[in-house]
CSV table of C-alpha atoms in Angstrom, one decimal:
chain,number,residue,atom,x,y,z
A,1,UNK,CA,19.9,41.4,55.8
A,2,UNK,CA,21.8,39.6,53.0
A,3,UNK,CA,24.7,40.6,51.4
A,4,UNK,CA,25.3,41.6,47.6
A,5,UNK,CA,27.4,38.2,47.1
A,6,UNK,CA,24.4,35.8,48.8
A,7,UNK,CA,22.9,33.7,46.1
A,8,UNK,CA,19.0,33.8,47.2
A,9,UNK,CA,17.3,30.9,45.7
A,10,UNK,CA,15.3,33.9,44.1
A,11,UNK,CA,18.6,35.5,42.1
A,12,UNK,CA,19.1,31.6,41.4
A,13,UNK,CA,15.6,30.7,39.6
A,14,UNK,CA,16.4,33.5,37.9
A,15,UNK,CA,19.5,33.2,36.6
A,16,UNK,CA,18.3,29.9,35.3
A,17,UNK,CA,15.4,30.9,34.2
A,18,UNK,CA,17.2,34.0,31.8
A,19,UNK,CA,19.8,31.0,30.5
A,20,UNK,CA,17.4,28.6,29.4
A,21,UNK,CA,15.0,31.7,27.6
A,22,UNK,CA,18.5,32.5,26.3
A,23,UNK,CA,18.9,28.5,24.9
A,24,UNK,CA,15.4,28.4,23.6
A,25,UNK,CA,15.6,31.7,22.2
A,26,UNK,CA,19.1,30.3,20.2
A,27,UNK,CA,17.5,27.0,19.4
A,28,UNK,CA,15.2,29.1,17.5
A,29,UNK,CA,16.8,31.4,16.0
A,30,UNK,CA,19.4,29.1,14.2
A,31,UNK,CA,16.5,28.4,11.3
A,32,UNK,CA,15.5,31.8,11.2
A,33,UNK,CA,19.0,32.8,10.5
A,34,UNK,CA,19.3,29.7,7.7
A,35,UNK,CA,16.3,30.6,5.8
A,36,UNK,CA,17.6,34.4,5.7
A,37,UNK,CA,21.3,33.4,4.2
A,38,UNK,CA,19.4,30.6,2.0
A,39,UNK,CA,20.1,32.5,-0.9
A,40,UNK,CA,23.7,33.4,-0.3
A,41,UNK,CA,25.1,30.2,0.4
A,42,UNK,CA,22.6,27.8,-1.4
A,43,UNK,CA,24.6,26.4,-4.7
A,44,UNK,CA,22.4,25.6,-7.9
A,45,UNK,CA,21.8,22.4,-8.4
A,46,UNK,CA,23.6,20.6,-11.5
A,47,UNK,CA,21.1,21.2,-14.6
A,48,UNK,CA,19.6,24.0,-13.2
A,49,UNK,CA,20.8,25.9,-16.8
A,50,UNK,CA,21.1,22.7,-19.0
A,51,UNK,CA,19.2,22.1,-22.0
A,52,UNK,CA,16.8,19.5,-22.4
A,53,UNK,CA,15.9,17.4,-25.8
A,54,UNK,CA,12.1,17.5,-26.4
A,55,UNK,CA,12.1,15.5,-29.4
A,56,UNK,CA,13.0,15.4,-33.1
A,57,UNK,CA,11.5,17.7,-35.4
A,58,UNK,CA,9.4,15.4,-36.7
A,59,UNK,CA,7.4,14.8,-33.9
A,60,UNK,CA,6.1,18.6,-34.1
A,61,UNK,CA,4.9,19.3,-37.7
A,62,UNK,CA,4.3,22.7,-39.2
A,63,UNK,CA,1.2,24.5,-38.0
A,64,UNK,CA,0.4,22.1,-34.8
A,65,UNK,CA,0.7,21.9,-31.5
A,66,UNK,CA,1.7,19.4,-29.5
A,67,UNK,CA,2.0,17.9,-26.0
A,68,UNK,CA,5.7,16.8,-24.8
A,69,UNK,CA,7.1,16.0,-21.9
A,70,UNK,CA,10.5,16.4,-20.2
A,71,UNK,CA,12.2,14.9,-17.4
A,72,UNK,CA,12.9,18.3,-14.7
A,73,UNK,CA,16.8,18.7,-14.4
A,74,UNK,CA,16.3,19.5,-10.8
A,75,UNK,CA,15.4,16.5,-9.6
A,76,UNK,CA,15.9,15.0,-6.2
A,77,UNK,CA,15.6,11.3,-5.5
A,78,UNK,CA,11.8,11.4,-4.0
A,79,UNK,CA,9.9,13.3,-6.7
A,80,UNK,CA,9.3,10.2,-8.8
A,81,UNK,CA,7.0,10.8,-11.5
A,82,UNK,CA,6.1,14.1,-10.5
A,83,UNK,CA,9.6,14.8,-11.8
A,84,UNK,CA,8.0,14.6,-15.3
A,85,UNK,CA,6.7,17.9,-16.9
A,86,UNK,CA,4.2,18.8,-19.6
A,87,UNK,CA,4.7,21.3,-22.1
A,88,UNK,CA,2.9,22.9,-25.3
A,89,UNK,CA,5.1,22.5,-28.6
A,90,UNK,CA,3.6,24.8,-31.0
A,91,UNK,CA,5.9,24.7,-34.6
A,92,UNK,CA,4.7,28.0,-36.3
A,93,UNK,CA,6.1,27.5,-39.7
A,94,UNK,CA,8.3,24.5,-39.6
A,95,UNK,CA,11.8,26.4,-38.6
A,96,UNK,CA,10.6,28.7,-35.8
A,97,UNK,CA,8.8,27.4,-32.8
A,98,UNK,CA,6.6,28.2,-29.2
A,99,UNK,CA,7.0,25.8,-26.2
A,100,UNK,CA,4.6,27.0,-23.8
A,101,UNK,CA,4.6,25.9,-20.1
A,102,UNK,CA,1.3,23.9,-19.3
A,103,UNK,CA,0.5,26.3,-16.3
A,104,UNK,CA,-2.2,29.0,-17.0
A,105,UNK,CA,-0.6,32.3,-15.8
A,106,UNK,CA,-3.1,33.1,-13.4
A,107,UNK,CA,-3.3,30.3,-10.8
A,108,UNK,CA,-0.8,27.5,-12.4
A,109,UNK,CA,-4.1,25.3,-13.1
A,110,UNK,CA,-3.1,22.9,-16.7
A,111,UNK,CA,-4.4,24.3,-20.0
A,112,UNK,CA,-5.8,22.4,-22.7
A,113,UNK,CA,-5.2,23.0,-26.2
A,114,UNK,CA,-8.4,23.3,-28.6
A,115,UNK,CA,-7.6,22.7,-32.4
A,116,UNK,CA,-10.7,23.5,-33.7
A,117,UNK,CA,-10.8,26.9,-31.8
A,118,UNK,CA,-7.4,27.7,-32.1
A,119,UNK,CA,-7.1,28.3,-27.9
A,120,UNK,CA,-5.2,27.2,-25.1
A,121,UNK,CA,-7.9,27.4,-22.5
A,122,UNK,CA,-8.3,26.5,-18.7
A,123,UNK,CA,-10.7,24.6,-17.5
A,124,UNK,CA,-10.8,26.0,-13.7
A,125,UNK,CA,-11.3,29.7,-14.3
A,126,UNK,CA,-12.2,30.3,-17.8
A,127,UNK,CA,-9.0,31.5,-18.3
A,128,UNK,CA,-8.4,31.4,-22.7
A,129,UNK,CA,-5.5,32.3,-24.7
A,130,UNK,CA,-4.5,32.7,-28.6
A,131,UNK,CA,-2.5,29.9,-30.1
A,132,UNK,CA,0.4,32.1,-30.0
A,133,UNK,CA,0.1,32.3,-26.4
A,134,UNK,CA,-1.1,35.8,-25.9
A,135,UNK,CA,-4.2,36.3,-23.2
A,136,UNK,CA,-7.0,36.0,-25.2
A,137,UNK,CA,-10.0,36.7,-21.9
A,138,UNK,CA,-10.8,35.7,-18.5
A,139,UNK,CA,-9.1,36.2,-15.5
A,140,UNK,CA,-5.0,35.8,-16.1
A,141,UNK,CA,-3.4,39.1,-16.8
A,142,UNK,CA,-0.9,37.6,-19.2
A,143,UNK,CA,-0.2,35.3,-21.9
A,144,UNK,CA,1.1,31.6,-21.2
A,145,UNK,CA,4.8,31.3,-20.3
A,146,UNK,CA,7.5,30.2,-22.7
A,147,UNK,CA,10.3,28.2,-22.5
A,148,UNK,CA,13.5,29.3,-24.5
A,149,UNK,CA,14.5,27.0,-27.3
A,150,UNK,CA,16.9,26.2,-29.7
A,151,UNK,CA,17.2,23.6,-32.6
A,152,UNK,CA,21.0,21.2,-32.6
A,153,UNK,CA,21.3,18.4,-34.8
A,154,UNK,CA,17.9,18.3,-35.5
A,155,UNK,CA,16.1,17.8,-31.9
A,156,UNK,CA,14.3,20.4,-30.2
A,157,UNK,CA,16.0,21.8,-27.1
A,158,UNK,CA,14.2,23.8,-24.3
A,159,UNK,CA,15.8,25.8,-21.9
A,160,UNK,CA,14.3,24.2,-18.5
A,161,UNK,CA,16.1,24.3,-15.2
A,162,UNK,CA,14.5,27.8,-14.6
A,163,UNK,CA,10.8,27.0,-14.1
A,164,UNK,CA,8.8,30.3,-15.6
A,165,UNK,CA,7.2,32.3,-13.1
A,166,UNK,CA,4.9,35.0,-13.0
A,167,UNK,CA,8.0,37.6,-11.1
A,168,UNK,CA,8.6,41.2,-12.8
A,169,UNK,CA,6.3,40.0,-15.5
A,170,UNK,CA,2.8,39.6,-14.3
A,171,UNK,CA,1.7,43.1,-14.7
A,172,UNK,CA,2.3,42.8,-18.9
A,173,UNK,CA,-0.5,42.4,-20.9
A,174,UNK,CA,0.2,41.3,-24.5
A,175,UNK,CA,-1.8,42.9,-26.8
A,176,UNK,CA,-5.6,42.7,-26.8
A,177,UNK,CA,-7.7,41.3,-30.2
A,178,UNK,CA,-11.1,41.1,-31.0
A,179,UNK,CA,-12.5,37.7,-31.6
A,180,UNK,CA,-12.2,37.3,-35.9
């Protein structure tokens, strides 16, 4: 018979075995535990509520829409061009203004603007809207997303370090016209 204080090379594997599950199971946890507090201890990056020029005024005349591009605020070193996004610049009567994120709001596909139809439409999933960026049909259950502005010195300004998203919003569905 053995007594309580003999190590057995059974009680020994065992002991190992529990401390190494126990290292493994910490090793593990640590990114778990990261990803969780992410959002308390994560900083904004510098830009992230900056506003960025799009262009004089005169590079949007009254009653068009235009593509521009901006360079994102939140930028790391690696994202190269990809760094450089497209937006819809729509100037509605020469002082007032829609800028109009590129993404269709149902899967984030690129719209394409139509002048001679007056739509913004997608080309993956037949996805249309109004020039004023209201849903006009197909699948997206809203209207395109839009970028806060504001006009200084005579340059157009878009609010752009928060990227639009569908969030809280995705369930509104502007107001529904028949086709004139």
């Amino acid at each position: 018979m053995t007594s309580p204080r003999e190590i057995t090379r059974r009680n020994f594997f065992m002991t190992v075995g529990i401390v190494c599950n126990g290292i493994v199971g910490l090793i593990l946890a640590v990114p778990i535990v990261r990803y969780l507090l992410s959002p308390v201890t994560r900083e904004r990056k510098v830009g992230y509520d900056s506003w960025i020029p799009l262009g004089n005024l005169e590079q949007f005349p009254s009653g068009e829409t235009r593509l521009a591009t901006y360079r994102n605020p939140v930028v790391n070193p690696w994202d190269g061009d990809t760094a450089d996004i497209a937006c819809w610049v729509r100037n509605v009567d020469g002082q007032t203004f829609q800028v109009f994120a590129i993404n269709c709001a149902h899967l984030g596909c690129p719209v394409l603007w139509f002048p001679q139809s007056g739509l913004f439409m997608c080309p993956c999933h037949g996805g249309a809207y109004y020039q004023d960026g209201s849903r006009a049909s197909g699948p997206p259950e809203r209207g395109l997303f839009q970028y806060d502005y504001r006009i200084d010195g005579g340059k157009l300004l878009i609010k752009a370090g928060e990227m639009p998203t569908p969030g809280q919003a995705s369930n509104i569905v502007r107001e529904i016209r028949t086709c004139v």
